[in-house]
Amino acid sequence: LKLQFLYLIADVVGALLGGGRVPQQEMALSVRVVDPLGQDLCVEVAPGATIGDVAAAAAEALGSAGVALEFMGEPCDPSTLLEASGWDCDEAFQVAVGRRPFEVGQRLEARDRQHPTLLCPASVAEVDGRRIRIHFDGWGPMYDYWCDDDTWDIAPVGTCDKYGLSLQGLGSACQSMWRGSWEEYLKGQGLEAAPEECFAQDRQHFSRRGD
C-alpha cells in the first residue's frame, strides 16, 4: 500500500515537472431562467450547450413537456450555442408562456385576408422573429401575407372541424394532393402540422373576421 502511494506521488510530481497538470472536470454552467410567474430558476448545463439544452433543463425543472425561451424579448433558436447567444451570467432567459416558435414548412389553417370569409389550408413560408409569412397551399405568392404570430387569423390544423367551420380546399396547383382531410394530406406529402403550442389566442375567435 505504501509503495502504491509512493508511485501515485511520483506520477503527480512527474506531471508537474513535465509541464503538465492534473486534469480537472469542466465546471457546469449555471443559467438563470425566469418562469411564467416571474420567478427565477437556476439550471445547469454542460459547457458547449445550446439554447435547446437550456430549454430542456428548464422544462424538466418546471415539470413541463417542453418550453421555448426568449432572450431580451426575442425568440431563441434552440440550435444556437449558449455562449454565442449574447448571454452572460447577469442575464436571464424568459420562458415564452405557452408558446413555441413557428418553423418554415409547418402547416396550419389561415384566413384569406383578401377574402376574409375564406379559411384555407396554409403553410409557414418564412419566419422573422415574431412575424411569419403565410402561404396558401396551391396558390401563388401574390396571396401571401405577413402577420404577427399571435394573430387570430391563423389556427392549428383541425380547428375548422372542431368549431364547425368551412375549410376551403387547396389551390389548383395542389388539388390532386387533397383527399378531404388534413390527416391524409400531411401523411401523404410527408408534411408537419404546426403544434398547438405555437398559437397564442383562443381559437374560437378564428371564426371572426380578422383586423
PDB file of C-alpha atoms in Angstrom:
ATOM      1  CA  LEU A   1       0.000   0.000   0.000  1.00  0.00           C
ATOM      2  CA  LYS A   2       2.848   2.370   0.886  1.00  0.00           C
ATOM      3  CA  LEU A   3       4.530   1.510  -2.410  1.00  0.00           C
ATOM      4  CA  GLN A   4       1.369   2.302  -4.384  1.00  0.00           C
ATOM      5  CA  PHE A   5       1.087   5.640  -2.591  1.00  0.00           C
ATOM      6  CA  LEU A   6       4.688   6.487  -3.489  1.00  0.00           C
ATOM      7  CA  TYR A   7       4.025   5.607  -7.136  1.00  0.00           C
ATOM      8  CA  LEU A   8       0.995   7.957  -7.124  1.00  0.00           C
ATOM      9  CA  ILE A   9       3.055  10.800  -5.666  1.00  0.00           C
ATOM     10  CA  ALA A  10       5.748  10.177  -8.263  1.00  0.00           C
ATOM     11  CA  ASP A  11       3.209  10.329 -11.105  1.00  0.00           C
ATOM     12  CA  VAL A  12       1.812  13.653  -9.898  1.00  0.00           C
ATOM     13  CA  VAL A  13       5.291  15.162  -9.407  1.00  0.00           C
ATOM     14  CA  GLY A  14       6.335  13.893 -12.819  1.00  0.00           C
ATOM     15  CA  ALA A  15       3.318  15.504 -14.445  1.00  0.00           C
ATOM     16  CA  LEU A  16       4.046  18.834 -12.762  1.00  0.00           C
ATOM     17  CA  LEU A  17       7.747  18.778 -13.634  1.00  0.00           C
ATOM     18  CA  GLY A  18       6.899  17.850 -17.205  1.00  0.00           C
ATOM     19  CA  GLY A  19       4.774  20.951 -17.625  1.00  0.00           C
ATOM     20  CA  GLY A  20       1.526  19.004 -17.387  1.00  0.00           C
ATOM     21  CA  ARG A  21      -1.217  19.342 -14.812  1.00  0.00           C
ATOM     22  CA  VAL A  22      -3.671  17.046 -13.166  1.00  0.00           C
ATOM     23  CA  PRO A  23      -6.837  17.150 -15.342  1.00  0.00           C
ATOM     24  CA  GLN A  24      -9.875  18.756 -13.746  1.00  0.00           C
ATOM     25  CA  GLN A  25     -13.519  18.171 -14.580  1.00  0.00           C
ATOM     26  CA  GLU A  26     -15.091  21.048 -16.540  1.00  0.00           C
ATOM     27  CA  MET A  27     -17.493  23.091 -14.445  1.00  0.00           C
ATOM     28  CA  ALA A  28     -21.172  23.141 -15.394  1.00  0.00           C
ATOM     29  CA  LEU A  29     -22.667  26.455 -16.486  1.00  0.00           C
ATOM     30  CA  SER A  30     -25.350  27.927 -14.239  1.00  0.00           C
ATOM     31  CA  VAL A  31     -28.059  29.723 -16.225  1.00  0.00           C
ATOM     32  CA  ARG A  32     -30.902  31.880 -14.886  1.00  0.00           C
ATOM     33  CA  VAL A  33     -34.334  31.333 -16.412  1.00  0.00           C
ATOM     34  CA  VAL A  34     -37.439  33.333 -15.495  1.00  0.00           C
ATOM     35  CA  ASP A  35     -40.579  31.183 -15.346  1.00  0.00           C
ATOM     36  CA  PRO A  36     -44.104  32.340 -16.392  1.00  0.00           C
ATOM     37  CA  LEU A  37     -44.781  33.585 -12.836  1.00  0.00           C
ATOM     38  CA  GLY A  38     -41.690  35.789 -12.841  1.00  0.00           C
ATOM     39  CA  GLN A  39     -39.730  33.511 -10.526  1.00  0.00           C
ATOM     40  CA  ASP A  40     -36.079  32.696 -11.117  1.00  0.00           C
ATOM     41  CA  LEU A  41     -34.928  29.188 -11.887  1.00  0.00           C
ATOM     42  CA  CYS A  42     -31.300  28.206 -11.893  1.00  0.00           C
ATOM     43  CA  VAL A  43     -30.492  25.372 -14.294  1.00  0.00           C
ATOM     44  CA  GLU A  44     -27.143  23.790 -15.012  1.00  0.00           C
ATOM     45  CA  VAL A  45     -25.874  22.751 -18.436  1.00  0.00           C
ATOM     46  CA  ALA A  46     -22.568  21.452 -19.694  1.00  0.00           C
ATOM     47  CA  PRO A  47     -20.026  23.707 -21.439  1.00  0.00           C
ATOM     48  CA  GLY A  48     -20.817  23.873 -25.146  1.00  0.00           C
ATOM     49  CA  ALA A  49     -24.577  23.614 -24.512  1.00  0.00           C
ATOM     50  CA  THR A  50     -27.169  25.034 -26.886  1.00  0.00           C
ATOM     51  CA  ILE A  51     -30.263  27.109 -26.119  1.00  0.00           C
ATOM     52  CA  GLY A  52     -32.220  23.898 -26.674  1.00  0.00           C
ATOM     53  CA  ASP A  53     -30.265  22.267 -23.838  1.00  0.00           C
ATOM     54  CA  VAL A  54     -31.159  25.176 -21.549  1.00  0.00           C
ATOM     55  CA  ALA A  55     -34.832  24.897 -22.580  1.00  0.00           C
ATOM     56  CA  ALA A  56     -34.810  21.156 -21.882  1.00  0.00           C
ATOM     57  CA  ALA A  57     -33.318  21.729 -18.414  1.00  0.00           C
ATOM     58  CA  ALA A  58     -35.913  24.446 -17.711  1.00  0.00           C
ATOM     59  CA  ALA A  59     -38.728  22.157 -18.880  1.00  0.00           C
ATOM     60  CA  GLU A  60     -37.518  19.436 -16.537  1.00  0.00           C
ATOM     61  CA  ALA A  61     -37.354  21.902 -13.629  1.00  0.00           C
ATOM     62  CA  LEU A  62     -40.887  23.123 -14.407  1.00  0.00           C
ATOM     63  CA  GLY A  63     -42.265  19.625 -14.918  1.00  0.00           C
ATOM     64  CA  SER A  64     -43.295  20.550 -18.473  1.00  0.00           C
ATOM     65  CA  ALA A  65     -43.177  18.515 -21.667  1.00  0.00           C
ATOM     66  CA  GLY A  66     -41.246  21.364 -23.295  1.00  0.00           C
ATOM     67  CA  VAL A  67     -40.739  25.119 -23.286  1.00  0.00           C
ATOM     68  CA  ALA A  68     -39.472  27.789 -25.663  1.00  0.00           C
ATOM     69  CA  LEU A  69     -37.128  30.519 -24.466  1.00  0.00           C
ATOM     70  CA  GLU A  70     -36.858  34.219 -25.204  1.00  0.00           C
ATOM     71  CA  PHE A  71     -33.860  36.471 -24.628  1.00  0.00           C
ATOM     72  CA  MET A  72     -34.156  40.250 -24.436  1.00  0.00           C
ATOM     73  CA  GLY A  73     -37.725  39.951 -25.734  1.00  0.00           C
ATOM     74  CA  GLU A  74     -36.832  37.926 -28.844  1.00  0.00           C
ATOM     75  CA  PRO A  75     -37.433  34.205 -29.509  1.00  0.00           C
ATOM     76  CA  CYS A  76     -34.358  31.988 -29.336  1.00  0.00           C
ATOM     77  CA  ASP A  77     -33.188  29.494 -31.936  1.00  0.00           C
ATOM     78  CA  PRO A  78     -32.761  26.209 -29.983  1.00  0.00           C
ATOM     79  CA  SER A  79     -29.715  25.256 -32.091  1.00  0.00           C
ATOM     80  CA  THR A  80     -27.741  28.393 -31.102  1.00  0.00           C
ATOM     81  CA  LEU A  81     -24.810  27.778 -28.791  1.00  0.00           C
ATOM     82  CA  LEU A  82     -25.370  29.330 -25.375  1.00  0.00           C
ATOM     83  CA  GLU A  83     -22.021  31.101 -25.449  1.00  0.00           C
ATOM     84  CA  ALA A  84     -22.855  32.605 -28.875  1.00  0.00           C
ATOM     85  CA  SER A  85     -26.278  33.921 -27.848  1.00  0.00           C
ATOM     86  CA  GLY A  86     -25.112  37.113 -26.139  1.00  0.00           C
ATOM     87  CA  TRP A  87     -25.844  35.606 -22.728  1.00  0.00           C
ATOM     88  CA  ASP A  88     -23.703  36.258 -19.678  1.00  0.00           C
ATOM     89  CA  CYS A  89     -24.156  35.269 -16.058  1.00  0.00           C
ATOM     90  CA  ASP A  90     -26.032  38.512 -15.256  1.00  0.00           C
ATOM     91  CA  GLU A  91     -28.698  37.950 -17.914  1.00  0.00           C
ATOM     92  CA  ALA A  92     -31.707  35.656 -17.712  1.00  0.00           C
ATOM     93  CA  PHE A  93     -33.725  33.809 -20.328  1.00  0.00           C
ATOM     94  CA  GLN A  94     -37.515  34.004 -20.168  1.00  0.00           C
ATOM     95  CA  VAL A  95     -39.913  31.143 -20.704  1.00  0.00           C
ATOM     96  CA  ALA A  96     -42.219  32.059 -23.607  1.00  0.00           C
ATOM     97  CA  VAL A  97     -45.581  31.442 -21.979  1.00  0.00           C
ATOM     98  CA  GLY A  98     -47.451  28.726 -23.807  1.00  0.00           C
ATOM     99  CA  ARG A  99     -45.535  29.452 -26.990  1.00  0.00           C
ATOM    100  CA  ARG A 100     -43.202  27.665 -29.303  1.00  0.00           C
ATOM    101  CA  PRO A 101     -41.668  29.382 -32.326  1.00  0.00           C
ATOM    102  CA  PHE A 102     -43.087  28.514 -35.727  1.00  0.00           C
ATOM    103  CA  GLU A 103     -40.856  26.777 -38.242  1.00  0.00           C
ATOM    104  CA  VAL A 104     -40.810  27.121 -42.006  1.00  0.00           C
ATOM    105  CA  GLY A 105     -42.887  24.429 -43.708  1.00  0.00           C
ATOM    106  CA  GLN A 106     -45.340  23.808 -40.877  1.00  0.00           C
ATOM    107  CA  ARG A 107     -48.991  23.576 -41.899  1.00  0.00           C
ATOM    108  CA  LEU A 108     -51.914  25.429 -40.347  1.00  0.00           C
ATOM    109  CA  GLU A 109     -55.297  26.947 -41.184  1.00  0.00           C
ATOM    110  CA  ALA A 110     -55.378  30.619 -42.149  1.00  0.00           C
ATOM    111  CA  ARG A 111     -57.819  33.319 -43.146  1.00  0.00           C
ATOM    112  CA  ASP A 112     -57.581  34.690 -46.669  1.00  0.00           C
ATOM    113  CA  ARG A 113     -57.263  38.402 -45.894  1.00  0.00           C
ATOM    114  CA  GLN A 114     -58.287  39.348 -49.423  1.00  0.00           C
ATOM    115  CA  HIS A 115     -61.489  37.312 -48.938  1.00  0.00           C
ATOM    116  CA  PRO A 116     -61.919  37.266 -45.139  1.00  0.00           C
ATOM    117  CA  THR A 117     -64.796  34.755 -45.107  1.00  0.00           C
ATOM    118  CA  LEU A 118     -62.495  32.049 -46.532  1.00  0.00           C
ATOM    119  CA  LEU A 119     -60.475  29.818 -44.209  1.00  0.00           C
ATOM    120  CA  CYS A 120     -57.835  27.803 -46.042  1.00  0.00           C
ATOM    121  CA  PRO A 121     -55.045  25.226 -45.689  1.00  0.00           C
ATOM    122  CA  ALA A 122     -51.771  27.130 -45.484  1.00  0.00           C
ATOM    123  CA  SER A 123     -48.129  26.891 -44.514  1.00  0.00           C
ATOM    124  CA  VAL A 124     -45.441  28.955 -42.808  1.00  0.00           C
ATOM    125  CA  ALA A 125     -43.289  30.248 -45.665  1.00  0.00           C
ATOM    126  CA  GLU A 126     -40.911  32.464 -43.675  1.00  0.00           C
ATOM    127  CA  VAL A 127     -40.188  33.407 -40.066  1.00  0.00           C
ATOM    128  CA  ASP A 128     -38.783  36.750 -38.914  1.00  0.00           C
ATOM    129  CA  GLY A 129     -38.798  36.966 -35.132  1.00  0.00           C
ATOM    130  CA  ARG A 130     -42.420  37.228 -34.033  1.00  0.00           C
ATOM    131  CA  ARG A 131     -43.696  37.672 -37.594  1.00  0.00           C
ATOM    132  CA  ILE A 132     -44.440  34.917 -40.082  1.00  0.00           C
ATOM    133  CA  ARG A 133     -45.302  34.832 -43.772  1.00  0.00           C
ATOM    134  CA  ILE A 134     -48.413  32.800 -44.576  1.00  0.00           C
ATOM    135  CA  HIS A 135     -48.618  30.948 -47.891  1.00  0.00           C
ATOM    136  CA  PHE A 136     -51.794  29.262 -49.127  1.00  0.00           C
ATOM    137  CA  ASP A 137     -51.068  25.763 -50.397  1.00  0.00           C
ATOM    138  CA  GLY A 138     -51.647  25.510 -54.122  1.00  0.00           C
ATOM    139  CA  TRP A 139     -51.870  29.261 -54.707  1.00  0.00           C
ATOM    140  CA  GLY A 140     -49.325  31.752 -55.983  1.00  0.00           C
ATOM    141  CA  PRO A 141     -47.205  34.003 -53.732  1.00  0.00           C
ATOM    142  CA  MET A 142     -49.327  37.054 -54.588  1.00  0.00           C
ATOM    143  CA  TYR A 143     -51.797  35.859 -51.932  1.00  0.00           C
ATOM    144  CA  ASP A 144     -49.120  35.515 -49.199  1.00  0.00           C
ATOM    145  CA  TYR A 145     -49.167  37.896 -46.261  1.00  0.00           C
ATOM    146  CA  TRP A 146     -47.093  38.723 -43.207  1.00  0.00           C
ATOM    147  CA  CYS A 147     -48.678  38.679 -39.769  1.00  0.00           C
ATOM    148  CA  ASP A 148     -47.795  38.579 -36.085  1.00  0.00           C
ATOM    149  CA  ASP A 149     -47.555  35.024 -34.822  1.00  0.00           C
ATOM    150  CA  ASP A 150     -50.351  35.624 -32.273  1.00  0.00           C
ATOM    151  CA  THR A 151     -52.933  36.845 -34.800  1.00  0.00           C
ATOM    152  CA  TRP A 152     -56.477  35.478 -34.746  1.00  0.00           C
ATOM    153  CA  ASP A 153     -56.163  34.839 -38.487  1.00  0.00           C
ATOM    154  CA  ILE A 154     -54.259  31.573 -38.051  1.00  0.00           C
ATOM    155  CA  ALA A 155     -55.137  28.389 -36.202  1.00  0.00           C
ATOM    156  CA  PRO A 156     -53.898  24.823 -35.734  1.00  0.00           C
ATOM    157  CA  VAL A 157     -54.776  22.109 -38.203  1.00  0.00           C
ATOM    158  CA  GLY A 158     -58.248  20.766 -37.393  1.00  0.00           C
ATOM    159  CA  THR A 159     -59.676  23.979 -35.944  1.00  0.00           C
ATOM    160  CA  CYS A 160     -62.354  24.317 -38.626  1.00  0.00           C
ATOM    161  CA  ASP A 161     -63.564  20.777 -37.940  1.00  0.00           C
ATOM    162  CA  LYS A 162     -63.530  21.423 -34.199  1.00  0.00           C
ATOM    163  CA  TYR A 163     -65.734  24.519 -34.412  1.00  0.00           C
ATOM    164  CA  GLY A 164     -67.877  23.508 -37.393  1.00  0.00           C
ATOM    165  CA  LEU A 165     -66.303  25.996 -39.816  1.00  0.00           C
ATOM    166  CA  SER A 166     -65.905  25.511 -43.546  1.00  0.00           C
ATOM    167  CA  LEU A 167     -62.319  24.858 -44.680  1.00  0.00           C
ATOM    168  CA  GLN A 168     -61.563  25.538 -48.345  1.00  0.00           C
ATOM    169  CA  GLY A 169     -59.665  23.046 -50.483  1.00  0.00           C
ATOM    170  CA  LEU A 170     -56.185  23.526 -51.868  1.00  0.00           C
ATOM    171  CA  GLY A 171     -55.393  25.750 -54.806  1.00  0.00           C
ATOM    172  CA  SER A 172     -55.343  24.308 -58.320  1.00  0.00           C
ATOM    173  CA  ALA A 173     -51.618  23.517 -58.173  1.00  0.00           C
ATOM    174  CA  CYS A 174     -52.185  21.074 -55.285  1.00  0.00           C
ATOM    175  CA  GLN A 175     -55.778  19.915 -55.723  1.00  0.00           C
ATOM    176  CA  SER A 176     -54.766  16.366 -56.609  1.00  0.00           C
ATOM    177  CA  MET A 177     -52.970  16.050 -53.237  1.00  0.00           C
ATOM    178  CA  TRP A 178     -56.061  16.843 -51.154  1.00  0.00           C
ATOM    179  CA  ARG A 179     -58.390  13.995 -50.277  1.00  0.00           C
ATOM    180  CA  GLY A 180     -60.661  15.974 -47.993  1.00  0.00           C
ATOM    181  CA  SER A 181     -58.738  15.562 -44.739  1.00  0.00           C
ATOM    182  CA  TRP A 182     -55.640  17.015 -43.168  1.00  0.00           C
ATOM    183  CA  GLU A 183     -54.514  13.609 -41.935  1.00  0.00           C
ATOM    184  CA  GLU A 184     -54.250  12.128 -45.428  1.00  0.00           C
ATOM    185  CA  TYR A 185     -52.701  15.284 -46.867  1.00  0.00           C
ATOM    186  CA  LEU A 186     -49.995  15.573 -44.198  1.00  0.00           C
ATOM    187  CA  LYS A 187     -49.172  11.868 -44.206  1.00  0.00           C
ATOM    188  CA  GLY A 188     -49.242  11.531 -47.988  1.00  0.00           C
ATOM    189  CA  GLN A 189     -46.926  14.509 -48.546  1.00  0.00           C
ATOM    190  CA  GLY A 190     -44.688  13.996 -45.510  1.00  0.00           C
ATOM    191  CA  LEU A 191     -45.697  17.347 -44.008  1.00  0.00           C
ATOM    192  CA  GLU A 192     -45.820  18.578 -40.411  1.00  0.00           C
ATOM    193  CA  ALA A 193     -48.611  20.479 -38.694  1.00  0.00           C
ATOM    194  CA  ALA A 194     -47.647  23.437 -36.506  1.00  0.00           C
ATOM    195  CA  PRO A 195     -48.022  22.347 -32.832  1.00  0.00           C
ATOM    196  CA  GLU A 196     -50.815  23.947 -30.824  1.00  0.00           C
ATOM    197  CA  GLU A 197     -48.159  25.431 -28.513  1.00  0.00           C
ATOM    198  CA  CYS A 198     -47.245  27.847 -31.322  1.00  0.00           C
ATOM    199  CA  PHE A 199     -50.637  29.579 -31.161  1.00  0.00           C
ATOM    200  CA  ALA A 200     -51.355  32.183 -28.507  1.00  0.00           C
ATOM    201  CA  GLN A 201     -55.017  33.073 -28.910  1.00  0.00           C
ATOM    202  CA  ASP A 202     -58.290  31.300 -28.165  1.00  0.00           C
ATOM    203  CA  ARG A 203     -59.083  29.677 -31.495  1.00  0.00           C
ATOM    204  CA  GLN A 204     -62.821  30.246 -31.181  1.00  0.00           C
ATOM    205  CA  HIS A 205     -62.058  33.770 -32.436  1.00  0.00           C
ATOM    206  CA  PHE A 206     -60.845  32.206 -35.709  1.00  0.00           C
ATOM    207  CA  SER A 207     -64.435  32.377 -36.972  1.00  0.00           C
ATOM    208  CA  ARG A 208     -64.399  36.174 -36.716  1.00  0.00           C
ATOM    209  CA  ARG A 209     -63.142  38.447 -39.449  1.00  0.00           C
ATOM    210  CA  GLY A 210     -59.516  39.456 -38.811  1.00  0.00           C
ATOM    211  CA  ASP A 211     -58.247  43.000 -38.479  1.00  0.00           C
TER     212      ASP A 211
END
